Amino acid sequence: MPAIYSTSAAAPDYALEELRKESTMGSEGTTVQRDIRRIDLSNFAARKAEITEQLWSAATEIGFFQIDHHGISNAEIDDAFALSESFFAQPARTKAQWPLSRNAGWESLSQIRPSTGTADQKESYQITRPRMAGLWPSEQELPGFQQAALAFEAKCWQVGMQVLSCFADRLGFDSDFFARAHAPDSPHYQSTLRMLHYFAQDGAHTPGTWRAGAHTDFDCLTLLFQRPGQGGLQVLPGKEMQGRAWTPVEPAQGVITCNIGDMLMRWSDDQLPSNFHRVKHPAAHEYQGARYSLAFFCQANEDVVIRSPGGKYPDITAAEYLKQRISANFSNKY
């Protein structure tokens, strides 16, 4: 069996080609139930060693895991979803005032994945703190939006850094290594909160299209919030890539679904795998309405150097690495 990951610590061309064949033929492949582990972060300081072992095991074996008791309340999550829905309810001509550029702003039907060659059937609004000039709704348009969005983004950052501190411990870094690498007070900060709206379905869709085509994430760690009843996320462990058997990850109240991204895969000398995932269209018997999700991407600051602990990869700044990954996957809007 050929290696799943290339020497560039990212999804190899042949893997994307296989997924492209499957997607463009309208096939969803097969599904199989796997253990997407749910890890309790309560009493974190006292239980950190135990939590670290649980996170490492889940991340290395499948690349995806879920966390609860993470410090963000259900009410805060519900408020963030309400905020997102209020944004997407604005007319397209209003949202067009804030066009996507370098991971900040609004886009609709513009992301074309290499795995599908078609646009994801969604719209999104991305918040990257230093890049938001001219991209916020006004107080007249959406009162309190900016303040509330930034408060939720800060909560996500705290949880992300807590999880990453565990991976830092296992990789032999200082516990606060990744917190320094993602410092939010830096002008080079590039972690992103992304609000997503997948359009409602009528039971039919254009063959070859997906709500989100199969892809890996480019960051260190992704935190994903889903609404109960609004499913569709599926994951594919790299070690089982050739079988192309996908596992659904069902939403649950208050639970954050996490996955390792390409950046941390490289930073860990491939010990932590960044795996494919996608969002499928609902089947005829499933909920057909809009799907909303919230994703926080922990992306190291632009000036941080990603240095391979074992010398497997050459040094590269996070800015250059992210640019390379986006350029390889999208021709627009970075």
XYZ file of C-alpha atoms in Angstrom:
334
model
C 0.000 0.000 0.000
C 1.459 3.414 -0.878
C 1.982 5.988 1.833
C -1.106 8.065 2.506
C 0.747 11.305 3.085
C 3.361 12.895 0.872
C 6.674 14.364 1.973
C 5.061 17.800 2.030
C 2.856 16.742 4.979
C -0.330 17.318 3.036
C -2.865 15.267 1.104
C -1.102 13.638 -1.884
C -2.266 14.078 -5.464
C -3.293 10.458 -5.930
C -5.589 10.601 -2.902
C -7.324 13.700 -4.219
C -7.624 12.072 -7.645
C -9.366 9.047 -6.168
C -11.764 11.286 -4.246
C -12.368 13.385 -7.365
C -13.373 10.290 -9.345
C -15.773 9.259 -6.621
C -17.273 12.724 -6.136
C -17.764 13.601 -9.797
C -19.474 10.261 -10.382
C -21.972 11.206 -7.700
C -20.891 8.359 -5.437
C -20.774 8.864 -1.695
C -18.694 5.736 -1.219
C -19.403 3.485 1.731
C -19.961 4.391 5.359
C -18.752 2.616 8.459
C -19.081 3.358 12.154
C -15.843 4.213 13.921
C -15.091 5.317 17.445
C -14.950 9.122 17.354
C -13.865 9.520 20.945
C -15.416 12.080 23.260
C -12.948 13.452 25.788
C -13.972 15.219 28.993
C -11.854 18.322 29.686
C -13.326 19.008 33.119
C -10.920 19.678 36.000
C -8.274 20.209 33.318
C -5.310 21.299 35.441
C -5.554 18.309 37.792
C -6.269 15.819 34.992
C -3.995 17.188 32.281
C -1.724 14.141 32.041
C -4.736 11.823 31.691
C -6.421 14.127 29.165
C -3.193 14.411 27.181
C -2.981 10.640 26.783
C -6.613 10.464 25.678
C -6.188 13.269 23.139
C -2.962 11.847 21.743
C -4.445 8.373 21.341
C -7.572 9.680 19.594
C -5.643 12.079 17.372
C -3.005 9.609 16.246
C -5.445 6.784 15.583
C -8.152 8.658 13.658
C -7.229 12.358 13.553
C -10.671 13.383 14.829
C -12.097 13.529 18.344
C -14.744 15.376 20.325
C -14.468 17.331 23.552
C -16.989 18.358 26.172
C -16.879 20.236 29.492
C -14.560 22.614 27.679
C -15.652 25.865 29.311
C -17.945 27.293 26.613
C -21.530 27.059 27.830
C -24.477 25.852 25.769
C -25.970 29.333 26.062
C -22.814 30.909 24.633
C -22.814 28.440 21.745
C -26.502 29.063 21.058
C -25.884 32.813 21.075
C -23.028 32.397 18.582
C -25.268 30.414 16.249
C -27.977 33.062 16.541
C -25.374 35.679 15.675
C -24.326 33.700 12.620
C -27.902 33.236 11.448
C -28.551 36.956 11.817
C -25.574 37.680 9.574
C -26.567 35.245 6.838
C -30.157 36.502 6.921
C -28.932 39.807 5.471
C -29.552 40.376 1.744
C -26.749 39.269 -0.572
C -26.188 42.870 -1.688
C -25.563 43.806 1.958
C -23.155 40.934 2.605
C -21.334 41.768 -0.623
C -20.046 44.921 1.114
C -17.675 42.664 3.046
C -15.962 40.497 0.376
C -13.588 37.701 1.361
C -9.884 38.495 1.176
C -7.080 36.661 2.991
C -9.386 34.640 5.229
C -11.547 37.588 6.248
C -14.987 38.539 4.966
C -17.928 36.939 3.155
C -18.043 34.525 0.232
C -20.819 32.520 -1.380
C -20.488 29.533 -3.716
C -16.875 30.457 -4.433
C -14.825 27.642 -2.892
C -13.999 24.974 -5.468
C -12.325 21.899 -4.007
C -9.753 19.865 -5.966
C -11.669 16.750 -4.873
C -14.843 17.840 -6.685
C -14.086 20.613 -9.185
C -17.395 22.203 -8.171
C -18.270 24.979 -5.746
C -19.206 24.065 -2.191
C -22.935 24.674 -1.721
C -22.594 27.180 1.065
C -21.703 30.694 2.105
C -19.324 31.714 4.872
C -18.117 34.717 6.825
C -14.580 34.631 8.197
C -13.185 36.655 11.071
C -9.403 37.077 11.273
C -8.771 39.876 13.767
C -5.992 41.941 12.109
C -7.657 41.797 8.668
C -11.166 43.033 9.464
C -10.891 46.697 8.455
C -14.038 47.536 6.493
C -15.420 44.007 6.872
C -17.611 44.373 9.963
C -21.371 45.042 9.769
C -22.216 48.412 11.237
C -24.134 48.860 14.490
C -27.098 49.974 12.400
C -27.004 46.793 10.320
C -26.306 44.257 13.096
C -26.187 45.823 16.577
C -23.550 44.261 18.837
C -22.346 41.833 16.176
C -18.652 42.706 16.254
C -18.338 42.670 20.028
C -20.197 39.361 20.400
C -18.299 37.674 17.564
C -14.925 38.676 18.986
C -15.925 37.483 22.461
C -16.845 34.053 21.095
C -13.660 33.953 19.012
C -11.633 34.575 22.179
C -13.429 31.715 23.948
C -12.568 29.399 21.053
C -8.928 30.480 21.198
C -8.744 29.553 24.878
C -10.106 26.062 24.259
C -7.865 25.544 21.250
C -4.758 26.516 23.171
C -5.728 24.217 26.025
C -5.923 21.252 23.657
C -2.734 22.266 21.850
C -0.873 22.516 25.165
C -1.443 18.777 25.560
C 0.050 18.076 22.144
C 2.958 20.402 23.007
C 3.674 18.310 26.098
C 3.758 15.086 24.062
C 5.948 16.616 21.357
C 8.499 17.813 23.918
C 7.697 21.526 23.582
C 6.929 23.937 26.418
C 3.271 23.711 27.445
C 2.604 27.260 26.246
C 4.519 26.783 22.986
C 1.425 26.885 20.789
C -0.203 29.690 22.781
C 2.835 31.849 21.989
C 2.727 30.737 18.353
C -0.939 31.818 18.134
C -0.674 35.000 20.246
C -3.855 37.016 19.497
C -2.303 40.399 20.330
C 0.148 40.089 17.430
C -0.419 41.933 14.117
C 0.613 38.622 12.508
C -2.274 36.705 14.108
C -4.084 34.565 11.551
C -6.361 32.221 13.488
C -9.870 32.429 12.058
C -13.450 32.063 13.240
C -15.623 30.944 10.343
C -19.404 31.118 10.304
C -20.916 28.705 7.769
C -24.361 28.433 6.187
C -25.113 25.441 3.975
C -28.159 26.115 1.863
C -31.473 24.318 2.395
C -32.186 21.427 0.042
C -35.344 20.400 -1.819
C -34.473 16.719 -1.942
C -32.464 17.047 -5.141
C -29.106 18.547 -5.986
C -26.775 18.828 -8.941
C -24.728 15.632 -9.376
C -21.093 16.122 -8.455
C -21.814 18.911 -5.963
C -21.294 18.707 -2.215
C -22.130 20.952 0.679
C -18.369 20.798 1.278
C -16.122 18.618 -0.863
C -13.554 16.294 0.668
C -10.522 18.164 2.022
C -8.008 18.425 4.810
C -7.666 21.582 6.900
C -4.532 23.698 6.607
C -4.250 24.791 10.253
C -2.932 23.218 13.456
C -6.281 22.382 15.033
C -9.918 22.940 14.055
C -12.764 23.307 16.543
C -16.158 22.666 14.953
C -19.531 23.473 16.499
C -22.566 21.760 14.928
C -26.297 22.147 15.512
C -28.158 19.039 16.692
C -30.301 17.721 13.872
C -28.146 19.344 11.188
C -25.807 16.507 10.235
C -23.753 15.693 7.160
C -20.143 15.778 8.376
C -18.167 12.655 7.452
C -14.538 11.766 8.153
C -12.040 9.426 6.485
C -8.948 8.241 8.390
C -5.852 8.336 6.226
C -4.781 4.821 7.132
C -8.035 3.587 5.579
C -8.001 5.955 2.604
C -7.961 3.269 -0.078
C -11.195 1.737 1.178
C -12.843 5.181 1.114
C -15.210 4.222 3.933
C -16.557 7.380 5.545
C -17.781 7.800 9.106
C -20.570 10.254 10.009
C -19.950 12.585 12.947
C -23.327 13.422 14.408
C -23.888 16.781 16.105
C -24.496 16.873 19.853
C -25.395 19.782 22.096
C -22.348 21.433 23.654
C -19.848 19.076 22.034
C -16.946 20.386 19.937
C -15.645 18.169 17.142
C -11.897 18.609 16.630
C -9.473 17.579 13.924
C -5.766 17.908 13.301
C -4.748 20.125 10.359
C -1.879 19.975 7.881
C 0.177 22.544 9.827
C 0.294 20.454 13.001
C 0.894 17.317 10.986
C 4.069 18.889 9.624
C 4.998 20.333 13.034
C 4.736 16.843 14.563
C 6.797 15.113 11.843
C 3.570 13.400 10.720
C 2.847 11.809 14.091
C -0.495 13.624 14.186
C -2.442 12.967 10.962
C -4.549 15.515 9.111
C -7.404 13.542 7.589
C -10.010 14.064 4.905
C -13.521 15.169 5.794
C -16.534 16.481 3.888
C -20.158 17.552 4.294
C -22.617 15.563 2.207
C -26.037 16.583 0.939
C -28.910 15.209 3.030
C -30.617 12.060 1.809
C -34.301 12.239 0.896
C -35.349 10.958 4.329
C -33.091 13.374 6.232
C -33.548 16.973 7.368
C -33.568 19.192 4.269
C -33.288 22.605 5.884
C -30.323 24.917 6.214
C -27.241 23.684 8.026
C -25.207 26.064 10.184
C -21.832 25.389 11.725
C -19.060 27.388 13.386
C -15.398 26.540 12.863
C -12.382 27.989 14.632
C -9.059 27.401 12.889
C -5.964 27.597 15.100
C -3.428 28.867 12.568
C -0.004 29.891 13.859
C 0.882 33.557 13.454
C 2.391 34.540 10.113
C 5.892 35.213 11.460
C 6.151 31.961 13.426
C 8.602 29.396 12.031
C 7.323 25.830 11.768
C 10.392 23.831 12.708
C 10.335 20.056 12.316
C 11.284 18.552 15.712
C 13.207 15.703 14.088
C 14.466 17.593 11.046
C 12.102 15.785 8.689
C 11.008 18.996 6.929
C 12.772 22.307 6.225
C 11.839 25.363 8.264
C 8.985 27.444 6.888
C 7.030 30.398 8.224
C 3.366 29.853 8.982
C 2.491 32.582 6.470
C 4.322 30.848 3.649
C 3.010 27.423 4.608
C -0.598 28.575 4.666
C -0.145 30.400 1.370
C 1.266 27.249 -0.237
C -1.605 25.096 1.017
C -4.295 27.562 -0.090
C -2.649 28.142 -3.460
C -2.553 24.391 -4.050
C -6.268 24.095 -3.311
C -7.913 27.357 -4.316
C -7.176 29.924 -6.963
C -9.231 32.661 -5.367
C -9.771 34.905 -2.409
C -6.655 34.444 -0.254
